[in-house]
PDB file of C-alpha atoms and ligand atoms in Angstrom:
ATOM      1  CA  MET B 830      95.299  98.621 124.926  1.00 49.00           C
ATOM      2  CA  SER B 831      95.682 102.289 125.780  1.00 61.00           C
ATOM      3  CA  GLU B 832      92.555 103.476 127.543  1.00 81.00           C
ATOM      4  CA  LYS B 833      91.600 107.080 128.162  1.00 91.00           C
ATOM      5  CA  HIS B 834      91.421 107.926 131.846  1.00 96.00           C
ATOM      6  CA  ILE B 835      88.034 108.500 133.448  1.00 96.00           C
ATOM      7  CA  SER B 836      87.252 112.178 133.948  1.00 96.00           C
ATOM      8  CA  GLN B 837      85.995 113.183 137.386  1.00 97.00           C
ATOM      9  CA  GLU B 838      83.835 115.908 135.808  1.00 97.00           C
ATOM     10  CA  GLN B 839      82.175 113.457 133.434  1.00 97.00           C
ATOM     11  CA  VAL B 840      81.383 111.031 136.247  1.00 98.00           C
ATOM     12  CA  THR B 841      79.907 113.609 138.613  1.00 98.00           C
ATOM     13  CA  GLY B 842      78.520 116.241 136.187  1.00 97.00           C
ATOM     14  CA  GLY B 843      74.718 116.136 136.416  1.00 96.00           C
ATOM     15  CA  LEU B 844      74.870 112.861 138.366  1.00 98.00           C
ATOM     16  CA  PRO B 845      71.284 112.375 139.601  1.00 98.00           C
ATOM     17  CA  THR B 846      72.232 111.092 143.060  1.00 98.00           C
ATOM     18  CA  SER B 847      72.130 113.115 146.226  1.00 98.00           C
ATOM     19  CA  TYR B 848      75.285 111.683 147.817  1.00 98.00           C
ATOM     20  CA  MET B 849      76.475 108.432 146.196  1.00 98.00           C
ATOM     21  CA  GLY B 850      79.538 109.102 144.044  1.00 98.00           C
ATOM     22  CA  ARG B 851      79.141 112.859 144.196  1.00 98.00           C
ATOM     23  CA  ARG B 852      82.546 113.157 145.815  1.00 98.00           C
ATOM     24  CA  PHE B 853      84.723 111.193 143.398  1.00 98.00           C
ATOM     25  CA  LEU B 854      88.446 110.883 144.024  1.00 98.00           C
ATOM     26  CA  HIS B 855      90.376 109.756 140.980  1.00 98.00           C
ATOM     27  CA  HIS B 856      93.799 108.066 141.078  1.00 98.00           C
ATOM     28  CA  ALA B 857      95.782 107.075 138.020  1.00 97.00           C
ATOM     29  CA  ILE B 858      97.511 104.380 140.065  1.00 97.00           C
ATOM     30  CA  THR B 859      97.305 103.316 143.694  1.00 97.00           C
ATOM     31  CA  THR B 860      98.035 100.306 145.903  1.00 97.00           C
ATOM     32  CA  SER B 861      94.372  99.558 146.554  1.00 97.00           C
ATOM     33  CA  THR B 862      91.379 101.891 146.551  1.00 98.00           C
ATOM     34  CA  MET B 863      90.542 100.332 149.947  1.00 98.00           C
ATOM     35  CA  ASP B 864      93.614 102.034 151.417  1.00 98.00           C
ATOM     36  CA  GLY B 865      92.561 105.492 150.227  1.00 98.00           C
ATOM     37  CA  ALA B 866      88.943 104.894 151.242  1.00 98.00           C
ATOM     38  CA  ARG B 867      89.954 103.814 154.756  1.00 98.00           C
ATOM     39  CA  GLN B 868      91.898 107.025 155.164  1.00 98.00           C
ATOM     40  CA  GLU B 869      88.925 109.028 153.918  1.00 98.00           C
ATOM     41  CA  ALA B 870      86.565 107.225 156.305  1.00 98.00           C
ATOM     42  CA  LEU B 871      88.860 107.824 159.266  1.00 98.00           C
ATOM     43  CA  ASN B 872      88.724 111.520 158.356  1.00 98.00           C
ATOM     44  CA  ASN B 873      84.895 111.368 158.394  1.00 97.00           C
ATOM     45  CA  CYS B 874      84.474 112.027 154.687  1.00 98.00           C
ATOM     46  CA  ALA B 875      81.028 112.600 153.199  1.00 98.00           C
ATOM     47  CA  GLU B 876      78.879 109.481 152.897  1.00 98.00           C
ATOM     48  CA  GLY B 877      78.968 108.077 149.366  1.00 98.00           C
ATOM     49  CA  THR B 878      82.531 109.279 148.722  1.00 98.00           C
ATOM     50  CA  ALA B 879      84.061 107.079 146.025  1.00 98.00           C
ATOM     51  CA  VAL B 880      87.773 106.406 145.630  1.00 98.00           C
ATOM     52  CA  PHE B 881      88.575 105.251 142.108  1.00 98.00           C
ATOM     53  CA  ALA B 882      91.790 104.016 140.512  1.00 98.00           C
ATOM     54  CA  GLU B 883      92.668 103.331 136.889  1.00 98.00           C
ATOM     55  CA  GLN B 884      95.164 100.753 138.096  1.00 97.00           C
ATOM     56  CA  GLN B 885      95.881  98.982 141.408  1.00 97.00           C
ATOM     57  CA  THR B 886      99.247  97.520 142.290  1.00 96.00           C
ATOM     58  CA  LYS B 887      98.007  95.627 145.372  1.00 96.00           C
ATOM     59  CA  GLY B 888      94.347  94.946 144.642  1.00 95.00           C
ATOM     60  CA  ARG B 889      93.022  92.311 147.015  1.00 92.00           C
ATOM     61  CA  GLY B 890      90.051  89.988 147.187  1.00 87.00           C
ATOM     62  CA  ARG B 891      88.883  88.264 150.327  1.00 81.00           C
ATOM     63  CA  LEU B 892      91.426  86.490 152.520  1.00 76.00           C
ATOM     64  CA  LYS B 893      94.132  88.689 150.951  1.00 80.00           C
ATOM     65  CA  ARG B 894      93.924  86.937 147.590  1.00 87.00           C
ATOM     66  CA  GLU B 895      95.215  89.010 144.695  1.00 93.00           C
ATOM     67  CA  TRP B 896      92.753  90.987 142.549  1.00 96.00           C
ATOM     68  CA  LEU B 897      94.167  91.960 139.142  1.00 96.00           C
ATOM     69  CA  THR B 898      93.443  95.530 138.055  1.00 95.00           C
ATOM     70  CA  PRO B 899      95.355  96.498 134.947  1.00 94.00           C
ATOM     71  CA  PRO B 900      94.298  99.758 133.234  1.00 96.00           C
ATOM     72  CA  GLY B 901      90.875  99.865 131.557  1.00 97.00           C
ATOM     73  CA  ASN B 902      88.808  98.479 134.415  1.00 98.00           C
ATOM     74  CA  ILE B 903      86.892  99.735 137.421  1.00 98.00           C
ATOM     75  CA  ALA B 904      88.360  99.650 140.904  1.00 98.00           C
ATOM     76  CA  VAL B 905      86.249 101.739 143.233  1.00 98.00           C
ATOM     77  CA  SER B 906      85.684 101.854 146.987  1.00 98.00           C
ATOM     78  CA  ILE B 907      82.608 103.573 148.383  1.00 98.00           C
ATOM     79  CA  ILE B 908      82.252 104.764 151.969  1.00 98.00           C
ATOM     80  CA  LEU B 909      78.973 104.422 153.866  1.00 98.00           C
ATOM     81  CA  TYR B 910      77.917 104.971 157.473  1.00 98.00           C
ATOM     82  CA  PRO B 911      75.004 102.548 157.891  1.00 98.00           C
ATOM     83  CA  PRO B 912      73.303 101.728 161.188  1.00 97.00           C
ATOM     84  CA  LYS B 913      74.541  98.478 162.695  1.00 96.00           C
ATOM     85  CA  SER B 914      71.300  96.690 161.903  1.00 94.00           C
ATOM     86  CA  TYR B 915      71.979  97.294 158.186  1.00 95.00           C
ATOM     87  CA  LEU B 916      75.334  95.461 158.092  1.00 94.00           C
ATOM     88  CA  PRO B 917      74.063  92.063 156.837  1.00 92.00           C
ATOM     89  CA  ASN B 918      72.536  93.907 153.885  1.00 95.00           C
ATOM     90  CA  LEU B 919      75.833  95.283 152.601  1.00 96.00           C
ATOM     91  CA  ILE B 920      76.713  92.158 150.631  1.00 94.00           C
ATOM     92  CA  MET B 921      73.267  92.178 149.050  1.00 96.00           C
ATOM     93  CA  LEU B 922      73.389  95.916 148.349  1.00 97.00           C
ATOM     94  CA  SER B 923      76.782  95.774 146.671  1.00 98.00           C
ATOM     95  CA  SER B 924      76.257  92.734 144.468  1.00 97.00           C
ATOM     96  CA  LEU B 925      72.744  93.712 143.404  1.00 97.00           C
ATOM     97  CA  SER B 926      73.850  97.264 142.563  1.00 98.00           C
ATOM     98  CA  VAL B 927      76.634  95.958 140.321  1.00 98.00           C
ATOM     99  CA  LYS B 928      74.313  93.458 138.639  1.00 98.00           C
ATOM    100  CA  LYS B 929      71.695  96.113 137.936  1.00 98.00           C
ATOM    101  CA  ALA B 930      74.244  98.631 136.675  1.00 98.00           C
ATOM    102  CA  ILE B 931      75.900  96.155 134.297  1.00 98.00           C
ATOM    103  CA  GLU B 932      72.547  94.956 132.991  1.00 98.00           C
ATOM    104  CA  ALA B 933      71.258  98.506 132.452  1.00 98.00           C
ATOM    105  CA  VAL B 934      74.379  99.747 130.660  1.00 98.00           C
ATOM    106  CA  THR B 935      75.353  96.685 128.623  1.00 98.00           C
ATOM    107  CA  GLY B 936      72.212  94.538 128.344  1.00 98.00           C
ATOM    108  CA  LEU B 937      74.251  91.515 129.489  1.00 98.00           C
ATOM    109  CA  ALA B 938      72.549  89.200 131.997  1.00 98.00           C
ATOM    110  CA  CYS B 939      74.382  88.723 135.315  1.00 98.00           C
ATOM    111  CA  GLN B 940      74.014  86.120 138.030  1.00 97.00           C
ATOM    112  CA  LEU B 941      75.231  86.268 141.622  1.00 96.00           C
ATOM    113  CA  LYS B 942      77.338  83.565 143.203  1.00 94.00           C
ATOM    114  CA  TRP B 943      76.810  83.488 146.936  1.00 93.00           C
ATOM    115  CA  PRO B 944      77.586  85.701 148.659  1.00 89.00           C
ATOM    116  CA  ASN B 945      78.586  88.505 146.316  1.00 87.00           C
ATOM    117  CA  ASP B 946      80.503  87.538 143.193  1.00 94.00           C
ATOM    118  CA  VAL B 947      78.919  88.805 139.994  1.00 98.00           C
ATOM    119  CA  LEU B 948      79.101  86.356 137.089  1.00 97.00           C
ATOM    120  CA  ILE B 949      78.307  86.394 133.402  1.00 98.00           C
ATOM    121  CA  LYS B 950      77.700  82.941 131.911  1.00 97.00           C
ATOM    122  CA  GLY B 951      79.286  81.405 134.999  1.00 95.00           C
ATOM    123  CA  LYS B 952      82.490  83.474 134.888  1.00 97.00           C
ATOM    124  CA  LYS B 953      83.463  86.167 137.336  1.00 97.00           C
ATOM    125  CA  VAL B 954      83.157  89.708 136.019  1.00 98.00           C
ATOM    126  CA  CYS B 955      83.217  91.472 139.384  1.00 98.00           C
ATOM    127  CA  GLY B 956      84.657  90.857 142.821  1.00 96.00           C
ATOM    128  CA  ILE B 957      83.490  92.673 145.933  1.00 96.00           C
ATOM    129  CA  LEU B 958      85.234  93.229 149.225  1.00 96.00           C
ATOM    130  CA  ILE B 959      83.536  94.715 152.260  1.00 96.00           C
ATOM    131  CA  GLU B 960      85.429  96.201 155.163  1.00 96.00           C
ATOM    132  CA  THR B 961      83.731  97.526 158.268  1.00 97.00           C
ATOM    133  CA  LYS B 962      84.894  99.150 161.485  1.00 98.00           C
ATOM    134  CA  THR B 963      82.343  98.750 164.231  1.00 97.00           C
ATOM    135  CA  GLN B 964      81.862  99.411 167.907  1.00 96.00           C
ATOM    136  CA  ILE B 965      79.451  97.602 170.223  1.00 94.00           C
ATOM    137  CA  ASP B 966      76.552  99.854 169.337  1.00 93.00           C
ATOM    138  CA  LYS B 967      77.579 101.635 166.154  1.00 96.00           C
ATOM    139  CA  VAL B 968      79.362 101.411 162.840  1.00 98.00           C
ATOM    140  CA  ASP B 969      82.319 103.751 162.394  1.00 98.00           C
ATOM    141  CA  TYR B 970      82.332 103.083 158.669  1.00 98.00           C
ATOM    142  CA  ALA B 971      81.725 100.518 155.969  1.00 98.00           C
ATOM    143  CA  ILE B 972      83.703 100.401 152.738  1.00 98.00           C
ATOM    144  CA  ILE B 973      82.417  98.564 149.700  1.00 98.00           C
ATOM    145  CA  GLY B 974      85.273  97.730 147.338  1.00 98.00           C
ATOM    146  CA  ILE B 975      84.243  96.813 143.813  1.00 98.00           C
ATOM    147  CA  GLY B 976      86.430  95.528 140.985  1.00 98.00           C
ATOM    148  CA  ILE B 977      84.722  95.160 137.601  1.00 98.00           C
ATOM    149  CA  ASN B 978      86.485  93.713 134.577  1.00 98.00           C
ATOM    150  CA  CYS B 979      85.569  96.177 131.867  1.00 98.00           C
ATOM    151  CA  ASN B 980      88.007  96.570 128.995  1.00 98.00           C
ATOM    152  CA  LEU B 981      90.191  93.608 129.836  1.00 96.00           C
ATOM    153  CA  HIS B 982      91.355  90.867 127.475  1.00 96.00           C
ATOM    154  CA  ILE B 983      91.115  87.898 129.812  1.00 97.00           C
ATOM    155  CA  GLU B 984      93.194  85.716 127.480  1.00 95.00           C
ATOM    156  CA  LYS B 985      96.194  87.927 128.272  1.00 95.00           C
ATOM    157  CA  HIS B 986      96.011  86.992 131.967  1.00 95.00           C
ATOM    158  CA  ALA B 987      96.793  83.313 132.456  1.00 95.00           C
ATOM    159  CA  ALA B 988      96.021  83.402 136.203  1.00 94.00           C
ATOM    160  CA  ILE B 989      92.317  84.085 135.655  1.00 96.00           C
ATOM    161  CA  GLN B 990      91.681  82.403 132.318  1.00 95.00           C
ATOM    162  CA  GLY B 991      88.752  80.018 132.495  1.00 94.00           C
ATOM    163  CA  ILE B 992      87.329  81.562 135.687  1.00 95.00           C
ATOM    164  CA  ALA B 993      86.916  85.211 134.700  1.00 98.00           C
ATOM    165  CA  THR B 994      85.351  87.272 131.988  1.00 98.00           C
ATOM    166  CA  SER B 995      85.156  90.964 131.113  1.00 98.00           C
ATOM    167  CA  LEU B 996      82.428  93.164 129.699  1.00 98.00           C
ATOM    168  CA  MET B 997      84.505  93.776 126.595  1.00 98.00           C
ATOM    169  CA  ASP B 998      85.066  90.044 126.053  1.00 98.00           C
ATOM    170  CA  GLU B 999      81.312  89.480 126.319  1.00 98.00           C
ATOM    171  CA  LEU B1000      80.262  92.468 124.204  1.00 98.00           C
ATOM    172  CA  HIS B1001      83.117  92.250 121.659  1.00 98.00           C
ATOM    173  CA  GLN B1002      83.527  95.994 122.027  1.00 97.00           C
ATOM    174  CA  PRO B1003      84.794  98.330 124.736  1.00 97.00           C
ATOM    175  CA  VAL B1004      82.399  99.398 127.451  1.00 98.00           C
ATOM    176  CA  ASP B1005      81.839 102.994 128.558  1.00 98.00           C
ATOM    177  CA  ARG B1006      83.246 102.964 132.092  1.00 98.00           C
ATOM    178  CA  THR B1007      81.896 106.426 132.902  1.00 98.00           C
ATOM    179  CA  ALA B1008      78.331 105.373 132.106  1.00 98.00           C
ATOM    180  CA  LEU B1009      78.780 102.208 134.167  1.00 98.00           C
ATOM    181  CA  LEU B1010      80.137 104.062 137.205  1.00 98.00           C
ATOM    182  CA  ARG B1011      77.317 106.612 137.087  1.00 98.00           C
ATOM    183  CA  GLN B1012      74.727 103.837 136.848  1.00 98.00           C
ATOM    184  CA  LEU B1013      76.390 102.005 139.735  1.00 98.00           C
ATOM    185  CA  PHE B1014      76.074 105.085 141.966  1.00 98.00           C
ATOM    186  CA  ILE B1015      72.424 105.524 140.951  1.00 98.00           C
ATOM    187  CA  GLU B1016      71.529 101.859 141.621  1.00 98.00           C
ATOM    188  CA  MET B1017      73.407 101.810 144.905  1.00 98.00           C
ATOM    189  CA  GLU B1018      71.800 104.982 146.199  1.00 98.00           C
ATOM    190  CA  ASN B1019      68.321 103.717 145.243  1.00 97.00           C
ATOM    191  CA  LEU B1020      68.785 100.346 146.950  1.00 97.00           C
ATOM    192  CA  TYR B1021      70.518 101.795 149.999  1.00 97.00           C
ATOM    193  CA  THR B1022      67.891 104.489 150.513  1.00 96.00           C
ATOM    194  CA  VAL B1023      64.929 102.126 150.295  1.00 93.00           C
ATOM    195  CA  GLY B1024      66.787  99.607 152.450  1.00 92.00           C
ATOM    196  CA  LEU B1025      67.339 102.162 155.203  1.00 93.00           C
ATOM    197  CA  LYS B1026      63.616 102.860 155.143  1.00 90.00           C
ATOM    198  CA  GLY B1027      62.994  99.180 155.812  1.00 84.00           C
ATOM    199  CA  ALA B1028      62.303  97.774 152.334  1.00 84.00           C
ATOM    200  CA  ALA B1029      63.863  94.327 152.022  1.00 84.00           C
ATOM    201  CA  ILE B1030      66.335  93.786 149.212  1.00 92.00           C
ATOM    202  CA  PHE B1031      66.730  90.185 150.346  1.00 94.00           C
ATOM    203  CA  PRO B1032      64.121  88.627 147.989  1.00 95.00           C
ATOM    204  CA  GLU B1033      65.695  90.183 144.884  1.00 95.00           C
ATOM    205  CA  TRP B1034      69.199  89.179 145.990  1.00 96.00           C
ATOM    206  CA  ARG B1035      68.047  85.607 146.757  1.00 96.00           C
ATOM    207  CA  ASP B1036      66.321  85.322 143.411  1.00 96.00           C
ATOM    208  CA  SER B1037      69.475  86.489 141.598  1.00 96.00           C
ATOM    209  CA  LEU B1038      71.657  83.757 143.128  1.00 95.00           C
ATOM    210  CA  CYS B1039      72.731  80.973 140.799  1.00 94.00           C
ATOM    211  CA  THR B1040      74.108  79.033 143.783  1.00 93.00           C
ATOM    212  CA  LEU B1041      70.857  77.614 145.174  1.00 94.00           C
ATOM    213  CA  GLY B1042      70.115  74.015 144.253  1.00 93.00           C
ATOM    214  CA  GLN B1043      73.719  73.484 143.153  1.00 92.00           C
ATOM    215  CA  PRO B1044      76.299  71.079 144.582  1.00 92.00           C
ATOM    216  CA  VAL B1045      78.895  73.174 146.429  1.00 91.00           C
ATOM    217  CA  SER B1046      81.896  72.715 148.594  1.00 88.00           C
ATOM    218  CA  ALA B1047      82.476  75.224 151.345  1.00 87.00           C
ATOM    219  CA  ARG B1048      86.049  75.550 152.537  1.00 83.00           C
ATOM    220  CA  ASN B1049      86.716  76.938 155.991  1.00 80.00           C
ATOM    221  CA  GLY B1050      90.460  76.818 156.637  1.00 80.00           C
ATOM    222  CA  ASP B1051      91.446  73.169 156.148  1.00 84.00           C
ATOM    223  CA  GLU B1052      87.915  71.870 156.509  1.00 86.00           C
ATOM    224  CA  VAL B1053      85.794  71.244 153.441  1.00 88.00           C
ATOM    225  CA  PHE B1054      82.037  70.696 153.632  1.00 90.00           C
ATOM    226  CA  GLU B1055      80.267  69.249 150.623  1.00 91.00           C
ATOM    227  CA  GLY B1056      76.570  69.313 149.938  1.00 94.00           C
ATOM    228  CA  ILE B1057      73.770  71.052 148.107  1.00 94.00           C
ATOM    229  CA  ALA B1058      73.207  74.792 148.585  1.00 95.00           C
ATOM    230  CA  GLU B1059      69.614  74.707 149.775  1.00 96.00           C
ATOM    231  CA  ALA B1060      68.617  78.183 150.916  1.00 96.00           C
ATOM    232  CA  VAL B1061      69.761  81.566 152.120  1.00 96.00           C
ATOM    233  CA  GLN B1062      68.533  83.322 155.228  1.00 95.00           C
ATOM    234  CA  GLU B1063      67.654  86.982 155.573  1.00 93.00           C
ATOM    235  CA  ASP B1064      70.988  87.708 157.253  1.00 92.00           C
ATOM    236  CA  GLY B1065      72.699  86.471 154.069  1.00 93.00           C
ATOM    237  CA  SER B1066      73.899  83.150 155.481  1.00 94.00           C
ATOM    238  CA  LEU B1067      73.855  80.032 153.300  1.00 95.00           C
ATOM    239  CA  MET B1068      72.236  76.742 154.304  1.00 96.00           C
ATOM    240  CA  ILE B1069      73.955  73.670 152.882  1.00 95.00           C
ATOM    241  CA  ARG B1070      72.369  70.206 153.019  1.00 96.00           C
ATOM    242  CA  MET B1071      75.240  67.844 153.800  1.00 94.00           C
ATOM    243  CA  LYS B1072      75.529  64.354 152.373  1.00 89.00           C
ATOM    244  CA  ASP B1073      74.489  62.878 155.745  1.00 92.00           C
ATOM    245  CA  GLY B1074      71.265  64.935 155.674  1.00 94.00           C
ATOM    246  CA  ASP B1075      72.350  67.596 158.189  1.00 95.00           C
ATOM    247  CA  LEU B1076      71.604  71.211 157.328  1.00 96.00           C
ATOM    248  CA  MET B1077      74.566  73.505 158.076  1.00 94.00           C
ATOM    249  CA  ARG B1078      74.646  77.296 158.122  1.00 94.00           C
ATOM    250  CA  PHE B1079      77.585  79.265 156.742  1.00 92.00           C
ATOM    251  CA  THR B1080      78.096  82.995 157.087  1.00 89.00           C
ATOM    252  CA  PHE B1081      79.845  85.218 154.604  1.00 78.00           C
ATOM    253  CA  GLY B1082      83.103  85.511 156.520  1.00 69.00           C
ATOM    254  CA  ASP B1083      83.443  81.771 157.021  1.00 63.00           C
ATOM    255  CA  VAL B1084      83.848  80.133 153.690  1.00 69.00           C
ATOM    256  CA  THR B1085      85.024  80.077 150.144  1.00 72.00           C
ATOM    257  CA  LEU B1086      82.507  78.405 147.928  1.00 75.00           C
ATOM    258  CA  ARG B1087      83.311  76.260 144.918  1.00 73.00           C
ATOM    259  CA  GLY B1088      80.513  75.243 142.622  1.00 65.00           C
TER     260      GLY B1088
HETATM  261  P1  ATP O  75      84.989  84.184 147.180  1.00 88.04           P
HETATM  262  O1  ATP O  75      84.058  83.926 146.034  1.00 88.04           O
HETATM  263  O2  ATP O  75      84.765  83.267 148.323  1.00 88.04           O
HETATM  264  O3  ATP O  75      85.053  85.619 147.569  1.00 88.04           O
HETATM  265  P2  ATP O  75      87.174  84.025 145.347  1.00 88.04           P
HETATM  266  O4  ATP O  75      88.152  82.943 145.153  1.00 88.04           O
HETATM  267  O5  ATP O  75      86.227  84.303 144.248  1.00 88.04           O
HETATM  268  O6  ATP O  75      86.424  83.762 146.664  1.00 88.04           O
HETATM  269  P3  ATP O  75      87.988  86.795 145.815  1.00 88.04           P
HETATM  270  O7  ATP O  75      88.615  87.066 147.089  1.00 88.04           O
HETATM  271  O8  ATP O  75      86.649  87.399 145.550  1.00 88.04           O
HETATM  272  O9  ATP O  75      88.054  85.246 145.688  1.00 88.04           O
HETATM  273  O10 ATP O  75      88.941  87.277 144.617  1.00 88.04           O
HETATM  274  C1  ATP O  75      90.263  86.837 144.480  1.00 88.04           C
HETATM  275  C2  ATP O  75      90.356  85.730 143.452  1.00 88.04           C
HETATM  276  O11 ATP O  75      89.734  86.148 142.236  1.00 88.04           O
HETATM  277  C3  ATP O  75      91.804  85.439 143.068  1.00 88.04           C
HETATM  278  O12 ATP O  75      92.268  84.397 143.871  1.00 88.04           O
HETATM  279  C4  ATP O  75      91.733  85.058 141.584  1.00 88.04           C
HETATM  280  O13 ATP O  75      91.446  83.688 141.452  1.00 88.04           O
HETATM  281  C5  ATP O  75      90.511  85.791 141.098  1.00 88.04           C
HETATM  282  N1  ATP O  75      90.826  87.044 140.398  1.00 88.04           N
HETATM  283  C6  ATP O  75      91.854  87.905 140.561  1.00 88.04           C
HETATM  284  N2  ATP O  75      91.741  88.972 139.751  1.00 88.04           N
HETATM  285  C7  ATP O  75      90.592  88.784 139.054  1.00 88.04           C
HETATM  286  C8  ATP O  75      89.925  89.537 138.051  1.00 88.04           C
HETATM  287  N3  ATP O  75      90.363  90.719 137.616  1.00 88.04           N
HETATM  288  N4  ATP O  75      88.768  89.011 137.563  1.00 88.04           N
HETATM  289  C9  ATP O  75      88.254  87.847 138.008  1.00 88.04           C
HETATM  290  N5  ATP O  75      88.855  87.095 138.935  1.00 88.04           N
HETATM  291  C10 ATP O  75      90.013  87.562 139.464  1.00 88.04           C
END
């Protein structure tokens, strides 16, 4: 499908945010928007700068797994400079912002799979990657990388058939990527601003998780832990009740979860 490129002017024109997405760098094709964003962050770019690509040739998920970004989708990396105490909230901020933006623009209901995959009817519509550079007492930068399957025919991509979906596949019509990006910046700025003032986004994130109460297996390297996902803690970690009755805590970086 040939898809018109996003226009920088249409994304930022009249955008009602004060910093999120206001500086919008558009690439027709790039390796990964994380690469461009890292460079921007190292040059102390404005907070909320967004690096967008129509297509990525080396899109990555966590643990260097491949993330497919053919044309017609959203690949965007957003640079923030949060205080160190805010870091555990980044996974909640990013996944909740995507969920809210998709729901507002398309009317489709989203669920979150711990810690930050966004699903529609159990299939992944968005992957999120967070990269931070920190010092003992401060954060140099945080980059939130977001890949949303928008106008993608999943059936044309054997590698992700059965596990992924796209907004177009769900809606049976193309989605307006410009509207979705603008809404994403609005939702993210709202949540980030109230979060910095101390309002907890944890309860809303916890209540959006479809993982709790489900049997899960958590893989950490070669080790696999099986049990029931029982709860999440305010730092975002997941508590799994093992078959022997023990309660184990897993942090975001540790595991890959299979439902
Ligand atoms: P986790 O949920 O622990 O982050 P994950 O397996 O979902 O693990 P990610 O790192 O988020 O992995 O994303 C990479 C994986 O997502 C790939 O291994 C592939 O299975 C799948 N994938 C790749 N491209 C897409 C896409 N466009 N849409 C949905 N899924 C994709």
